[in-house]
XYZ file of N, CA and C in Angstrom:
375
model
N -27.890 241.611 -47.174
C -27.891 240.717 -46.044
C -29.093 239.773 -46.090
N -30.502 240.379 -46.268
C -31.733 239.404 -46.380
C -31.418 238.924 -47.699
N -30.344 239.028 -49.096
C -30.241 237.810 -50.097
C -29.875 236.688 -49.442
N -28.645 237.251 -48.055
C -28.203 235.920 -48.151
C -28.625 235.120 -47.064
N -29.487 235.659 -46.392
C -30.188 234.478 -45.409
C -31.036 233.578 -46.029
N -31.672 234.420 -47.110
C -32.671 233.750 -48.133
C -31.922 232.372 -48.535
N -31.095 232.982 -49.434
C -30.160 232.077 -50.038
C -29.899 231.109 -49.012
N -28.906 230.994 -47.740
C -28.791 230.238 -46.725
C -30.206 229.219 -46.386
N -30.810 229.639 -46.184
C -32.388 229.079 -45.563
C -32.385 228.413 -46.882
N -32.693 228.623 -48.378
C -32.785 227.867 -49.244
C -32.017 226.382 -49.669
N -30.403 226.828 -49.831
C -29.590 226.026 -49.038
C -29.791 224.832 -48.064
N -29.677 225.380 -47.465
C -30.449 224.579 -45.625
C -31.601 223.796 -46.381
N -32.394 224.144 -46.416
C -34.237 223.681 -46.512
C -33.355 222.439 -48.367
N -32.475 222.951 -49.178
C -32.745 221.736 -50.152
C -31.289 220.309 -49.627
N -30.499 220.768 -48.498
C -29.728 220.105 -48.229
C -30.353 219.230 -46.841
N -31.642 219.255 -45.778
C -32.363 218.910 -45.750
C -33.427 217.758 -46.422
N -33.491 217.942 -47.541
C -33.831 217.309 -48.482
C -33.391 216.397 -48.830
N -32.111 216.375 -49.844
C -30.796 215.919 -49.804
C -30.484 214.611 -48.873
N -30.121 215.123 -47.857
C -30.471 214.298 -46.894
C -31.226 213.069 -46.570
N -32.191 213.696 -46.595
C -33.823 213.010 -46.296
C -33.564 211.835 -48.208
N -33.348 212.257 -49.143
C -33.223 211.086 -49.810
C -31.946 210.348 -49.445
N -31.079 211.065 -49.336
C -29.761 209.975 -49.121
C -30.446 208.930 -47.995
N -30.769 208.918 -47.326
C -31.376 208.208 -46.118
C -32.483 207.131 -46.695
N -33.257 207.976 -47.450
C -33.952 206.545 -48.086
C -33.472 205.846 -48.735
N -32.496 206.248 -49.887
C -31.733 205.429 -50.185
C -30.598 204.763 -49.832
N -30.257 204.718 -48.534
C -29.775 203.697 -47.701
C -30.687 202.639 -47.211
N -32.351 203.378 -46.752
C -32.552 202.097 -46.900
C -33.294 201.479 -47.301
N -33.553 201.494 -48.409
C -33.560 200.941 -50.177
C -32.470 200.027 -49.991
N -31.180 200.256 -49.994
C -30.010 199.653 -50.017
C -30.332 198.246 -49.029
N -30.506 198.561 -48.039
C -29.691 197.665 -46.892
C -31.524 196.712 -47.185
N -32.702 197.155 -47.529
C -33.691 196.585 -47.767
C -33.424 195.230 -48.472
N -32.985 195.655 -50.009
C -32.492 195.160 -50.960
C -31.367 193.631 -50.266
N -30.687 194.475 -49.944
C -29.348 193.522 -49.357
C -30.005 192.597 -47.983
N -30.802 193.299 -47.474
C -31.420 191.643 -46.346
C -32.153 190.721 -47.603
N -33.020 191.261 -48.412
C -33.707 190.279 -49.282
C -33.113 189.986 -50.471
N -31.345 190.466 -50.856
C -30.418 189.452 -51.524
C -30.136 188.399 -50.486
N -29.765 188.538 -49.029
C -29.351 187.625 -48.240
C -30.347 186.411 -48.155
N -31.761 186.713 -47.874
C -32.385 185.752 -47.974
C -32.773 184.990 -48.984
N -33.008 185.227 -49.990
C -33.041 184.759 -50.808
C -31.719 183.765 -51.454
N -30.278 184.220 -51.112
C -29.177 183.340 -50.712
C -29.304 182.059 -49.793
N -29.990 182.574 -48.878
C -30.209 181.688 -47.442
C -31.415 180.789 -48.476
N -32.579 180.993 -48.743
C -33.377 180.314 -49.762
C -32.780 178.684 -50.802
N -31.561 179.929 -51.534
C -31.320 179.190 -52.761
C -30.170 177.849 -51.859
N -29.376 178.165 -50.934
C -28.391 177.250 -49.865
C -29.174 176.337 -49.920
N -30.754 176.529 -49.179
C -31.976 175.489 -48.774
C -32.030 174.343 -49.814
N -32.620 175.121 -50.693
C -33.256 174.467 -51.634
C -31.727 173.621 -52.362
N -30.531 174.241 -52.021
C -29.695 173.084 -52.985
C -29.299 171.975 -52.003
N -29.278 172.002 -50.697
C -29.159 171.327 -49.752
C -30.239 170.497 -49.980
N -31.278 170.868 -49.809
C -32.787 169.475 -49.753
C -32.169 168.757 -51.183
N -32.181 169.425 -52.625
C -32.117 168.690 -53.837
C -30.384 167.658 -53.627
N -29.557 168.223 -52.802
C -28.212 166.785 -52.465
C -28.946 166.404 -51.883
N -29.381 166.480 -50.650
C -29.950 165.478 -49.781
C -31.083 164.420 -50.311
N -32.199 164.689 -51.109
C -33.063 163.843 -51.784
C -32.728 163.317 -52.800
N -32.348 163.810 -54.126
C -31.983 163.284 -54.890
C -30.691 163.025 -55.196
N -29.723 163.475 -54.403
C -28.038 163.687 -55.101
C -27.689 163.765 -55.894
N -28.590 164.977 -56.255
C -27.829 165.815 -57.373
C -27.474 167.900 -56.562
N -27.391 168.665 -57.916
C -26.815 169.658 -57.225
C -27.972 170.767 -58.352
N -28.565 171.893 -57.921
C -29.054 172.484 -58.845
C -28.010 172.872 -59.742
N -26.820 173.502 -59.302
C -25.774 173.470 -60.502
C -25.401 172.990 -60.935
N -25.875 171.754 -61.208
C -25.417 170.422 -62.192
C -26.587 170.615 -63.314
N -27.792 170.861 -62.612
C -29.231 170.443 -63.214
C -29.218 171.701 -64.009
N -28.724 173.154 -63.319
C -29.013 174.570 -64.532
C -27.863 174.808 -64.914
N -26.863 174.319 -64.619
C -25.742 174.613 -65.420
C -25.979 175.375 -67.212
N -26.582 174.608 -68.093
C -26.577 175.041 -69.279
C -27.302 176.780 -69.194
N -28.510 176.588 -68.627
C -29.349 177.944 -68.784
C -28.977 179.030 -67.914
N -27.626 178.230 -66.379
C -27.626 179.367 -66.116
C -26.339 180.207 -66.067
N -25.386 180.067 -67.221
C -24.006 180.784 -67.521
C -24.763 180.613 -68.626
N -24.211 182.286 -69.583
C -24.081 182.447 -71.066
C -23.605 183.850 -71.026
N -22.073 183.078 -71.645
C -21.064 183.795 -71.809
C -20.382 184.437 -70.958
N -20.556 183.376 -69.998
C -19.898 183.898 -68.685
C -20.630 184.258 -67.527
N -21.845 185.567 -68.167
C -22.324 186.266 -67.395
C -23.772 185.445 -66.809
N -23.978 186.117 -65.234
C -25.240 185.191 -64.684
C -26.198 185.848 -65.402
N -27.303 184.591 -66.045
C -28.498 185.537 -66.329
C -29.743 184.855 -65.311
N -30.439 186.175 -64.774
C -30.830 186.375 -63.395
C -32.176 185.483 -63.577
N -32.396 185.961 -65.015
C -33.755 185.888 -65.305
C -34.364 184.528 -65.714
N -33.200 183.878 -66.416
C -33.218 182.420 -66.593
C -33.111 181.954 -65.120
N -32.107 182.145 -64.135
C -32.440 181.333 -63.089
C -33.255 181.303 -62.240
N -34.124 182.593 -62.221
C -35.427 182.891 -61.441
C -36.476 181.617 -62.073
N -36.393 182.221 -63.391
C -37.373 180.474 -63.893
C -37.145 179.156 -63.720
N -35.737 179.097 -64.089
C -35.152 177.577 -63.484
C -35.562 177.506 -62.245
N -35.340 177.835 -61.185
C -35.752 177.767 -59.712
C -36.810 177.144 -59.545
N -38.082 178.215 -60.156
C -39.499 177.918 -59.801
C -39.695 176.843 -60.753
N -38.974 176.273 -62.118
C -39.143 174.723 -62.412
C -38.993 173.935 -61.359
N -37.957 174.070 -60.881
C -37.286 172.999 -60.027
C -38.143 173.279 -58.554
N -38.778 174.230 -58.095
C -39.853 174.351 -56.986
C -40.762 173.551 -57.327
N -41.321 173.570 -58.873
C -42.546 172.808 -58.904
C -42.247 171.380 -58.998
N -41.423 170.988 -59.556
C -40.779 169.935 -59.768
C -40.643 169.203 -58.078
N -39.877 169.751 -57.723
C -39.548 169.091 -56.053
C -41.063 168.825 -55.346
N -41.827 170.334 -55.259
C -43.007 170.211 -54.948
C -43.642 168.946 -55.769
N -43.502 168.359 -56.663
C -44.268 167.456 -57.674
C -43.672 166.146 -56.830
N -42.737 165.865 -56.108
C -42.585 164.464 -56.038
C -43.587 164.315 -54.502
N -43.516 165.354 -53.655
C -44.377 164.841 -52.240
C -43.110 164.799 -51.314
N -44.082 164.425 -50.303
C -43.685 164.214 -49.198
C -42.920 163.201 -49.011
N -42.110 162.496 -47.938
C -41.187 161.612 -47.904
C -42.562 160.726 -46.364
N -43.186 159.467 -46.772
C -43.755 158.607 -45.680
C -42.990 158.278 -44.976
N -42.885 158.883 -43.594
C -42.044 158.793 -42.778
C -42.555 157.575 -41.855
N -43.638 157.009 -41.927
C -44.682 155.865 -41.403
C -44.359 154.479 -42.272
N -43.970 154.814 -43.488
C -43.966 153.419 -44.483
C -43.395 152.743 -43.746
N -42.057 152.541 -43.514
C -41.346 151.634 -42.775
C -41.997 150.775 -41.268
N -42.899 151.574 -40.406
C -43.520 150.915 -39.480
C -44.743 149.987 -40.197
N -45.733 151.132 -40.987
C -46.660 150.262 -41.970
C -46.039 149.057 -42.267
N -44.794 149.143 -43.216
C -44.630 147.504 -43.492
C -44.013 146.259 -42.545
N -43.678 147.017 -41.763
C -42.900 146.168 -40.620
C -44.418 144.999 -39.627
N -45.319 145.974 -39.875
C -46.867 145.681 -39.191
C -47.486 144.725 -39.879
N -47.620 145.182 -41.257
C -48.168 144.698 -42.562
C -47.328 143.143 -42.595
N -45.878 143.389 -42.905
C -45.255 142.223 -42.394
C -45.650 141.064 -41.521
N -45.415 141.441 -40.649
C -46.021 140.956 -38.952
C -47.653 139.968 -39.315
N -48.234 140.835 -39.977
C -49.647 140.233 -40.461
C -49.730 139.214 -40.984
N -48.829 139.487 -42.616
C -48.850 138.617 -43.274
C -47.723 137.078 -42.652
N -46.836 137.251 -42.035
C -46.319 136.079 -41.418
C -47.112 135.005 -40.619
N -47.696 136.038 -39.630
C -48.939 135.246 -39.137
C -50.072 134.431 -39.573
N -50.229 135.271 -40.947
C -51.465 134.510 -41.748
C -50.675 133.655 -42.312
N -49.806 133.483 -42.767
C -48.828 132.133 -43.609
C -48.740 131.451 -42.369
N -48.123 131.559 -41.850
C -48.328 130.285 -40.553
C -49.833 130.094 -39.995
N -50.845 130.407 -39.667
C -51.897 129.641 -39.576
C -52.891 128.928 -40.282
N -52.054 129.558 -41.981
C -52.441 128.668 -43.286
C -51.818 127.265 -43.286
N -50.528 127.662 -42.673
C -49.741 126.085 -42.911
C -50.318 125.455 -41.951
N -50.623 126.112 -40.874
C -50.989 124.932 -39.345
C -52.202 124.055 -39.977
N -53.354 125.125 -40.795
C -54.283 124.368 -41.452
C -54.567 123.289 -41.946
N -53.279 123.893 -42.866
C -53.281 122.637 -43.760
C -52.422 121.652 -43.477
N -51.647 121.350 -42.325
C -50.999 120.732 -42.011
C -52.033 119.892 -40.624
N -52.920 120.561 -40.735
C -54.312 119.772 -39.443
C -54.830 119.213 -40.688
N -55.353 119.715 -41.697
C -56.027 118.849 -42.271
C -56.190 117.436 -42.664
N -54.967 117.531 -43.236
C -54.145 116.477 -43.555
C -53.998 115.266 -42.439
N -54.493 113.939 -43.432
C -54.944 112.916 -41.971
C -53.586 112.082 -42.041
């Protein structure tokens, strides 16, 4: 009778266990799977900004490096990416001011052409 409580309690105490990993490895799992999602949500971003700025598509631009033989290779497109991060990062910011700047700048220079001509059109006897 005390083998088999032993036994039982042993049982118990490694299915316990058992347990206790199945559980971490759920969430391992679901860890994993929010930071596949984001990183989805990421790569959406980043192909959205590259149509929107340049009109093009990153799958136009990695197409070659990133199918071979069908299969995705993860590792090539992790690098492609961070090319194309530094790359995007490399052109700047978009001057969202230029257009008033020159509209001003404009404005300036019109003014100074017309009180050049008034000039020289006073000068003149």
């Amino acid at each position: 009778m005390e083998g088999l409580l032993n036994e039982w309690k042993g049982t118990e105490a490694s299915s316990k266990y058992l347990r206790q990993e199945l559980e971490d490895l759920r969430q391992k799992i679901h860890e994993a799977e929010i930071q596949l999602s984001e990183t989805q949500m990421k790569l959406g971003h980043l192909q959205e900004s590259m149509r929107e700025r340049y009109g093009t598509s990153l799958s136009a631009i990695g197409a070659d490096s990133a199918l071979s033989g069908g299969e995705f290779q993860k590792e090539e497109m992790s690098k492609r990416l961070a090319e194309l991060k530094t790359a995007l990062e490399g052109f700047g910011e978009v001057n969202l001011m230029a257009l008033e700047e020159y509209q001003e700048l404009k404005r300036r220079h019109d003014f100074l052409t017309e009180q050049q001509t008034d000039l020289q059109q006073a000068s003149i006897p």
